[in-house]
Structure formats: structure tokens, C-alpha cells
Amino acid sequence: MALTEASKQTPEAPAAAGFWTLTVGGMGVVFGDIGTSPLYAFREAVAGAAGGEPATRAMVLGVLSLILWALLIVVTAKYVLLLLRADNNGEGGTLSLMALGQRALRRRSLLLLTLGVVGASMFIGDSMITPAISVLSAVEGLKIAAPGLEHYVVPLTILILVMLFGVQSSGTAKVARAFGPVMFVWFGILAAMGLAHINDDPTVLAAINPWYAAHFLLTHGTIGLVTLGAVFLAVTGGEALYADLGHFGRRPIQAGWLGFVLPALLLNYFGQGALVLSNPAALENPFYRMVPDSFVLPLVGMATLATVIASQAVITGAYSLVSQAVQLGLLPRFEVRYTSESHAGQIFLPRVNTLLLIGVLILVLVFQSSSRLASAYGIAVSTTMVADGIMGFVVVWKLWGWRPATAALLIVPFVAVDAMFFSANLLKLFDGAWVPLLFGLSMAALIWTWRKGAALLIIKTRRSEVPFHDLIGNLERHPPHVVKGTAVFLTSDPDYVPTALLHNLKHNKVLHEHNVILTIETAHTPRVPPSERVQLEKVSEKFSKVRLRFGFMESPNVPKALVLARKLGWQFDIMTTSFFVSRRSLKPAAKSAMPRWQNKVFIALSRSANDATDYFHIPTGRVVEVGTQVTI
């Protein structure tokens, strides 16, 4: 029996907020990362092509053509026009795409799970590099505005980053409202700077012809591939367009990109190219050389503000992604704090925030400059893009009902381009690209360990569990002492007796007059409508089974969900209800199915998991914990 009446508290769809409000509001969150790429992308690409020699006209036009067509193919065609249509109940992102693909296949796919895990892991790696390289590249403008302050670039960058991560716990609602307008001004500045310099050498517009990109790659061999890795810096952040689909909607994102952001970026890149063609010495820092000396310092301030916003967007994305991973069972429970009473998506994860800050500071201290850090950038994002492309093929084929050959004809060119960028970034492996790769692989190993250990734990505990219907029959033949009240027993498998219930009968020798076997499931959709939240099954006079379903982007609030069960006939009263939770104490077994290192990692992850009562929002005064020891 399912709940049929929808809740009146269903959040409004994004479109209700107003098309133009969402379009401007998305400028900061959606386009923040890619919008700060002009600070370093063109400079690093041309410098990489020149290899310390003066940049030639062919190099400048070749790099500009590569940037233009990368933005058109990877960001515009793949993400803005195609993948934004692959929404999972309005939500986007790597894990949403994975869940959508598995739903299309109607089964769990190891390949899709692997792609989703790798893509998510690399995104988190990108969440460390983006703040480091973005803020560093902005503050480095001080070298031009005031050369005597060059030694303060790294300390000032560290100070800004510490302050940025320090304010996360207070919530970002007020700051977020200013993100869009500030970035709107930023993109206007980018466009104006580019327009002011294209006349320095109008022939730069010849780079629109893709022949220059192809000719550069074909005639420069390995150098061309290395340069391609630097060109990819111009499209990092493109995956954020898809990840933020649920916050702003497809049409506002498409309008913002096609109508304003893309033209502003292209004007700025072509303006930098024209400046370098007319003055090759400007390649030292073409972005800041585009303005008079008296405007450099204000531009540094504006660029710093833009990079802080870009960093904030990535940090918030990391919180959201980790929260989704926890809901999908890919990671142990982390403490989640909600920083807004009206917007459930505004969350703060203290442990994730601390780890990100440590990683960002290490990157700044080790690499010291945005040019050196650029070598580490790109590999994480290109890996995520390859994963998105392959999963996108499954969605187009199975969910949209295209023929396999037609779906391949559409998707394979995108995957080929992403794979080419991935290969180019691999060439930077020993120059710094190993950092995000190592972090991403470490994250993937943690997820693999958690899932494998959790599966082994289920098998281990299943051996000592009793089938639920066997217990019902036994209690009818040998009824225990019955006490008043309602007992709720949390379990992952309602077909077997929860450990807490067995221990309550064995040691306390009592049974409550009402007993609920509660199972909490995570759906493959971002949110579950209230009408499908609760299912109640009456098993016997004293026992009922309740199943609660939450989307992987929802906060599993058990008491609120159980209130809905009143409409199914269960008179739920929190003050007369006790929640029984099993707490397992894990110890390493003499012989384990996992290697020793993996066993230790799983036990450490299990011990670090947030308390179930906090995670499910169960009042601590109503909880009874039953401890058991399990060797694994």
C-alpha cells in the first residue's frame, strides 16, 4: 500500500523562479570555472607551443583555432546541446548520468558503475586544483601592477583560500545571490577587453577557419599534442554546465552560454591573440597586458573575486557529489550540515571541507605558480568528460531508443575528441598531472574498498540472521512479555530479523506491542515524490514493515517521512516510539576475503562514518543502540 496524497511542500521547479533570473544567477555557479580560464589558458597554450622561443603567427592562429573549436565541440555541442537533454528527473552530473544509464538498462552495470565512480573521483580531484590555479592566476597580476609585491603572491593566495574555506560552515546563500551579477560584469569586462584589442591585428579572425587548428596539430608532432593539453584548459568547467542542470534548468543554461558567455570568452581569447601578434613580448601575461597599467590593480581585484566565485562553485559541487555518493552507498556516511532552512541543496560537509583545504594548500605550496600548476590541470576533467561520453551513449541508445549505429555516429566523435584531450594531458603526467590522477585513483580505491567491504559484511552477518517469517511463527508459539509503545528496528533487508530485535528478545526478553521493521532505500532518481515515499505492509498484529524511499540528492529525514505514514493508518507518535539501531564493532579476521591493507582501510572508513541517528535525523533521546562485534 503506497501513500497517494502528495505533500504540499514539494519545492517549486526551477522555471518558476523566472527565466532571466535563473540565466543571470547561473553566471557564477554554472560558468564560474570556465569563465576564469582566459587568465591562463591562452598564455600556457602558446608558451607550450613556442617552447621558450618567440611565438610565431602560425602558433598563435593554431592555438586560437584549437580553443575556438574545442569550445564549440566539447562544451557547446556535447554538453550544452546534447547532454543537457539527458536529465535524471531534472538533475544532471556524472552520478546522475550513471543512475540514468542503469535505469535505462534496468539492471546494475559494472561498467557504468566504474565510469561513474572514476568520473566522480576525478571531479573531486578537480575541486582541489580549480581553487589553487584560479586564485593563483588572479593574484599573479600583482607582478605586473606592483613588481615589488611578487613575493607576496603565494602568501596572499593562501590567505584568500583559507578565508574562502573558513566561511563555508556559515552557508553561502547571501554570497551566492551576488555570484550571478558579479560574473555578469566579469564576462562583460572580458568581452570589452577583447573588442579593444582585436583591431591590434584584425587578421587574427582567420583562426575561425578550422584549417589552422588541423594544420598546427599535423605539423607540430609531439609539441602539437602537448599544446593540445594546454588548450584543454579553456574548456575545464564545461562539465559544470551539466552538473548544475537541476539548479537552473536547461534553457537558462543554454541561453546564458550561447547568448553571452561563449561570445565573451571568444572575444577575449581573440583579443589576446591579436595583442600577442602585434606585441610578442605580451605573451608573458597577455590577459593583464590588455589593460593600461593604471587599470591592472583593479583588474586583479575583479579577477580575484571572479576566481573566488569559481572556486566556491566547485567546492559546493564537491559537497553535492559526495553527498550523492553517500546516498548511493559508494561512501560511508559523512556529517552533513544544512546551511539554509529553505534550500535543502545548500549543504556543508566539515570533513570534506577540511580535506579539500589541505589539498588546495599543498598544491599552492608545492607548485608556487599557475604556470607550473597548469601541468597538473586538465587530466581530471578530461577523464570525467570521457566517462560522461560513454555513459551518454548508453542513454541515447537505450533510453532514447536510438539504433546502436546511429547513437554511435552521434557520440563516438565526442568521445574521440575527449580521448584526444585525455591523451594530450597524459603527456604532462610527470610534470604534475600525476597529482589529480593519484588523488582520483585513491578516491576510486576508497569507493571500491567500501563497496566490497560492505558486501562482505552483508554476507558475514547473513549467516547468523534468522528469516523474518520464521521469527513470527516462533513468537506465535512462544509469546514473550509484551510492553507498551512502538519499537522501530532499522535494517537493510526486511526479509531477515534485524540484529537489534534479536538481541532485544534474547537479553531483555520483551516485545513491544507495535513493532516496525524499517528499511530505507535510495532510488536511482534525484528525488522521490511524497506519493511514493512510504510503503506500509501489515505482517501480523504486532509487526509491520515500512519502506522509506529517498532520492540520491535528498536528505533522508526518517521522522518527517514517518509522519506521512499516518495517512496509511499508522498513528505514529515520536514520543512513544523507540528506534533500535545496531552498531557493529568491526575487527580484522585472521583470514579475510580482502587484502590486509584493504581490510584495514574498510574498518577505518566504517569507524569514521557518521552516526546513523544523526544521518537519518532521528532524535537521540528516542534511540536505543545495540552493539555487536563482527570480524571481517
Coordinates of N, CA and C in Angstrom, one line a residue, residues 126 150 219 232 502:
D126 N 39.5 17.6 -9.2 CA 39.4 18.9 -9.9 C 39.0 20.0 -8.9
E150 N 55.8 40.8 -5.7 CA 55.8 39.5 -6.3 C 56.0 38.4 -5.2
T219 N 51.5 19.5 -38.2 CA 52.9 19.9 -38.5 C 53.7 20.1 -37.2
F232 N 43.2 22.5 -23.6 CA 42.1 22.0 -22.8 C 41.8 22.8 -21.6
L502 N 16.7 -9.2 17.5 CA 17.1 -10.5 18.1 C 17.7 -10.3 19.5

